[in-house]
Amino acid sequence: MSSATWRNFFTYNKYAQITARAVRQSLKESERVVAEKRGTTALKYQQWENGVGGPQVFLNSEEDKK
Amino acid sequence: MSALRLLSSAARRAPSTLAQQRRGYAEVADKISLSLVLPHQAIFTSTDVVQVNLAAATGDMGILANHVPSIEALRPGMIEVIESGNASKKWFASGGFATVHPGNKLTINVVEAAPLELFSSEAVRANLQEALKVATGNGSEEDKMEARIEADVYEALQHALGSK
């Protein structure tokens, strides 16, 4: 199975993230630790109503608190 | 048509003993202005270089001064920069785009890249085995495609590290 048909499953952004992750995981130990941090993403959102903000919530709850 | 292109680029990716092509004549007068940037780091910023060898999605290519303006998507592979004489530096990039602008400028934007010395062959081999296991396993089509993409990156890395 070739990866030429990745378009059927992923957007380009997702594809670029996958290849970047693969490159980061192949670095030497010392470099890899620094690089892994670049790969982490986390999202927090807050609902506002009538000028009052609700609680700030992590999109991925427990996973992102690390 | 695209199948033909896939075939020819696959053939070009096969390990070859040919060294990277260089210009035949003595010292090159014209240089191209290169900017090679990552989201977190700028490796080159408008630096004059003699030649840049890229792994474009449509095949390997070498960019010299006064190249016709073009936009090329890069596949995970090696970027080789020849600044002057015979000295060349190599990076392995995860992919991105190379744009030749009018006015003799080349901009390469990649997501992740590192000099070849910073990679570990052991890690690449282990990662490749892992990825191939998932790619040929029983997961969802999406998971298998993800593993197949990673396996392609590791195979390209092995090729780059092997032909240093």
Short mmCIF file of C-alpha atoms in Angstrom, two decimals:
data_model
loop_
_atom_site.label_atom_id
_atom_site.label_comp_id
_atom_site.label_asym_id
_atom_site.label_seq_id
_atom_site.Cartn_x
_atom_site.Cartn_y
_atom_site.Cartn_z
CA MET A 1 0.00 0.00 0.00
CA SER A 2 1.53 3.31 -1.00
CA SER A 3 0.93 6.56 0.75
CA ALA A 4 0.18 8.41 -2.48
CA THR A 5 -3.55 8.22 -1.73
CA TRP A 6 -3.36 9.99 1.63
CA ARG A 7 -5.63 12.65 0.14
CA ASN A 8 -8.55 10.26 0.59
CA PHE A 9 -8.19 10.48 4.38
CA PHE A 10 -6.30 13.60 5.40
CA THR A 11 -6.01 17.28 4.68
CA TYR A 12 -2.57 18.59 3.71
CA ASN A 13 -2.16 20.10 7.17
CA LYS A 14 -2.72 16.73 8.81
CA TYR A 15 -0.33 15.07 6.37
CA ALA A 16 2.37 17.68 7.13
CA GLN A 17 1.87 17.10 10.87
CA ILE A 18 2.27 13.35 10.42
CA THR A 19 5.52 13.66 8.48
CA ALA A 20 6.86 16.28 10.93
CA ARG A 21 6.09 13.96 13.84
CA ALA A 22 7.91 11.13 12.08
CA VAL A 23 10.99 13.32 11.59
CA ARG A 24 10.96 14.44 15.23
CA GLN A 25 10.76 10.87 16.47
CA SER A 26 13.87 9.96 14.50
CA LEU A 27 16.20 12.48 16.06
CA LYS A 28 18.93 11.60 18.54
CA GLU A 29 17.77 11.45 22.13
CA SER A 30 19.07 14.89 23.15
CA GLU A 31 17.50 16.65 20.19
CA ARG A 32 14.28 14.67 20.34
CA VAL A 33 13.28 15.94 23.78
CA VAL A 34 13.44 19.56 22.61
CA ALA A 35 11.73 18.75 19.34
CA GLU A 36 8.82 16.84 20.88
CA LYS A 37 7.72 20.00 22.65
CA ARG A 38 7.24 21.66 19.27
CA GLY A 39 4.77 18.99 18.33
CA THR A 40 2.41 19.45 21.26
CA THR A 41 -0.76 21.43 20.78
CA ALA A 42 -3.47 22.17 23.29
CA LEU A 43 -6.68 24.15 23.06
CA LYS A 44 -8.58 25.92 25.78
CA TYR A 45 -11.90 27.64 25.11
CA GLN A 46 -14.30 29.81 27.05
CA GLN A 47 -17.96 30.51 26.37
CA TRP A 48 -19.07 34.15 26.84
CA GLU A 49 -22.65 35.22 27.42
CA ASN A 50 -24.00 38.71 28.23
CA GLY A 51 -20.49 39.98 28.83
CA VAL A 52 -19.68 37.27 31.35
CA GLY A 53 -17.18 34.57 30.60
CA GLY A 54 -17.82 30.98 31.49
CA PRO A 55 -15.21 28.51 32.74
CA GLN A 56 -12.16 27.91 30.60
CA VAL A 57 -12.27 24.39 29.30
CA PHE A 58 -9.56 22.26 27.71
CA LEU A 59 -10.69 20.78 24.44
CA ASN A 60 -9.09 17.46 25.31
CA SER A 61 -9.74 17.55 29.08
CA GLU A 62 -7.30 15.34 31.02
CA GLU A 63 -4.83 14.84 28.18
CA ASP A 64 -4.00 18.53 27.93
CA LYS A 65 -3.52 19.14 31.62
CA LYS A 66 -0.18 17.32 31.47
CA MET B 1 -1.12 10.45 -16.30
CA SER B 2 -0.63 10.73 -12.60
CA ALA B 3 0.20 7.02 -12.49
CA LEU B 4 3.00 7.63 -14.97
CA ARG B 5 4.32 10.48 -12.87
CA LEU B 6 4.16 8.31 -9.76
CA LEU B 7 6.11 5.61 -11.57
CA SER B 8 8.83 7.96 -12.73
CA SER B 9 9.19 9.65 -9.36
CA ALA B 10 9.26 6.24 -7.69
CA ALA B 11 12.01 5.20 -10.09
CA ARG B 12 13.92 8.33 -9.24
CA ARG B 13 13.63 7.56 -5.57
CA ALA B 14 15.29 4.18 -5.97
CA PRO B 15 18.72 4.10 -4.38
CA SER B 16 21.24 5.18 -6.97
CA THR B 17 25.01 5.35 -6.90
CA LEU B 18 25.05 8.57 -8.93
CA ALA B 19 26.34 11.48 -6.91
CA GLN B 20 24.22 14.61 -6.87
CA GLN B 21 24.62 16.52 -10.12
CA ARG B 22 26.83 19.62 -10.03
CA ARG B 23 27.70 22.21 -12.66
CA GLY B 24 30.75 21.25 -14.71
CA TYR B 25 32.58 24.52 -15.05
CA ALA B 26 34.90 26.27 -12.61
CA GLU B 27 33.57 28.93 -10.23
CA VAL B 28 29.99 30.03 -10.66
CA ALA B 29 29.48 33.76 -10.96
CA ASP B 30 25.75 33.77 -10.32
CA LYS B 31 24.31 32.76 -7.01
CA ILE B 32 20.70 32.44 -5.95
CA SER B 33 19.40 34.08 -2.78
CA LEU B 34 18.12 31.34 -0.48
CA SER B 35 15.82 31.58 2.50
CA LEU B 36 15.31 28.24 4.20
CA VAL B 37 12.91 28.62 7.10
CA LEU B 38 11.18 26.46 9.65
CA PRO B 39 8.36 27.66 11.89
CA HIS B 40 10.75 27.81 14.83
CA GLN B 41 14.05 28.62 13.14
CA ALA B 42 15.49 30.36 10.08
CA ILE B 43 18.36 28.28 8.70
CA PHE B 44 19.17 30.65 5.83
CA THR B 45 17.92 34.20 5.41
CA SER B 46 18.55 35.64 1.95
CA THR B 47 21.95 33.98 1.73
CA ASP B 48 23.61 33.68 -1.65
CA VAL B 49 24.23 30.07 -2.55
CA VAL B 50 25.37 28.31 -5.67
CA GLN B 51 22.94 25.40 -5.85
CA VAL B 52 20.14 23.82 -3.87
CA ASN B 53 19.13 20.21 -4.40
CA LEU B 54 15.59 19.37 -3.41
CA ALA B 55 13.36 16.35 -3.17
CA ALA B 56 10.24 17.66 -4.88
CA ALA B 57 7.06 15.61 -5.01
CA THR B 58 7.42 15.41 -8.78
CA GLY B 59 11.05 14.26 -8.61
CA ASP B 60 14.50 15.36 -7.46
CA MET B 61 15.63 18.74 -8.71
CA GLY B 62 18.56 21.13 -8.44
CA ILE B 63 17.94 24.87 -8.38
CA LEU B 64 20.61 27.22 -9.73
CA ALA B 65 20.74 30.98 -10.14
CA ASN B 66 18.08 32.56 -12.35
CA HIS B 67 15.78 29.58 -12.22
CA VAL B 68 12.37 30.07 -13.78
CA PRO B 69 9.79 31.05 -11.12
CA SER B 70 8.04 27.94 -9.86
CA ILE B 71 6.36 26.42 -6.87
CA GLU B 72 7.22 22.87 -5.89
CA ALA B 73 5.76 20.79 -3.11
CA LEU B 74 8.49 18.89 -1.31
CA ARG B 75 8.25 15.28 -0.23
CA PRO B 76 9.98 14.12 2.97
CA GLY B 77 13.60 14.10 1.88
CA MET B 78 16.98 15.71 1.77
CA ILE B 79 17.73 19.36 1.10
CA GLU B 80 21.33 19.93 0.04
CA VAL B 81 22.74 23.44 -0.08
CA ILE B 82 25.99 24.16 -1.94
CA GLU B 83 27.22 27.55 -0.81
CA SER B 84 30.47 27.80 -2.74
CA GLY B 85 33.04 25.50 -4.19
CA ASN B 86 32.34 21.91 -3.26
CA ALA B 87 31.25 22.32 0.33
CA SER B 88 27.67 21.22 0.81
CA LYS B 89 25.39 20.97 3.82
CA LYS B 90 22.50 18.58 4.08
CA TRP B 91 19.27 18.59 6.03
CA PHE B 92 16.43 16.13 6.10
CA ALA B 93 13.07 17.90 5.88
CA SER B 94 9.63 16.54 6.61
CA GLY B 95 8.04 18.34 3.69
CA GLY B 96 6.87 21.80 2.71
CA PHE B 97 7.17 24.04 -0.30
CA ALA B 98 9.98 25.50 -2.38
CA THR B 99 9.17 28.69 -4.27
CA VAL B 100 11.45 30.32 -6.81
CA HIS B 101 10.50 33.98 -7.07
CA PRO B 102 11.24 36.26 -10.01
CA GLY B 103 14.46 38.14 -9.23
CA ASN B 104 16.56 35.12 -8.41
CA LYS B 105 15.20 34.27 -4.98
CA LEU B 106 14.41 30.87 -3.57
CA THR B 107 12.26 30.42 -0.51
CA ILE B 108 11.91 27.03 1.11
CA ASN B 109 9.37 26.60 3.87
CA VAL B 110 9.43 23.30 5.68
CA VAL B 111 7.68 22.17 8.82
CA GLU B 112 10.47 20.20 10.46
CA ALA B 113 14.07 19.70 9.40
CA ALA B 114 17.42 18.88 10.96
CA PRO B 115 21.00 18.30 9.79
CA LEU B 116 21.65 14.65 8.98
CA GLU B 117 24.09 14.28 11.93
CA LEU B 118 21.27 14.82 14.39
CA PHE B 119 19.36 11.71 13.35
CA SER B 120 19.74 8.32 14.94
CA SER B 121 19.79 5.32 12.59
CA GLU B 122 18.71 3.09 15.45
CA ALA B 123 15.63 5.18 16.11
CA VAL B 124 14.78 5.28 12.41
CA ARG B 125 15.04 1.50 12.07
CA ALA B 126 12.90 0.88 15.15
CA ASN B 127 10.32 3.44 14.04
CA LEU B 128 10.16 1.93 10.58
CA GLN B 129 9.53 -1.55 11.94
CA GLU B 130 6.79 -0.20 14.18
CA ALA B 131 5.16 1.72 11.34
CA LEU B 132 5.25 -1.22 8.94
CA LYS B 133 3.63 -3.40 11.58
CA VAL B 134 0.71 -1.00 11.88
CA ALA B 135 0.52 -0.40 8.14
CA THR B 136 0.07 -4.09 7.40
CA GLY B 137 -2.01 -4.78 10.50
CA ASN B 138 -5.68 -4.82 11.33
CA GLY B 139 -6.35 -1.20 12.19
CA SER B 140 -8.68 1.23 10.45
CA GLU B 141 -7.84 2.42 6.94
CA GLU B 142 -6.98 5.80 8.39
CA ASP B 143 -4.54 4.38 10.93
CA LYS B 144 -2.92 2.25 8.27
CA MET B 145 -2.54 5.22 5.94
CA GLU B 146 -1.01 7.25 8.76
CA ALA B 147 1.48 4.44 9.40
CA ARG B 148 2.19 4.15 5.68
CA ILE B 149 2.99 7.88 5.51
CA GLU B 150 5.34 7.55 8.49
CA ALA B 151 6.97 4.47 6.97
CA ASP B 152 7.67 6.45 3.80
CA VAL B 153 9.38 9.15 5.86
CA TYR B 154 11.51 6.58 7.70
CA GLU B 155 12.48 4.86 4.46
CA ALA B 156 13.50 8.20 2.95
CA LEU B 157 15.48 8.95 6.12
CA GLN B 158 17.26 5.61 5.93
CA HIS B 159 18.16 6.32 2.33
CA ALA B 160 19.46 9.78 3.23
CA LEU B 161 21.47 8.52 6.19
CA GLY B 162 22.84 5.63 4.20
CA SER B 163 24.10 7.73 1.33
CA LYS B 164 25.71 10.44 3.45
#
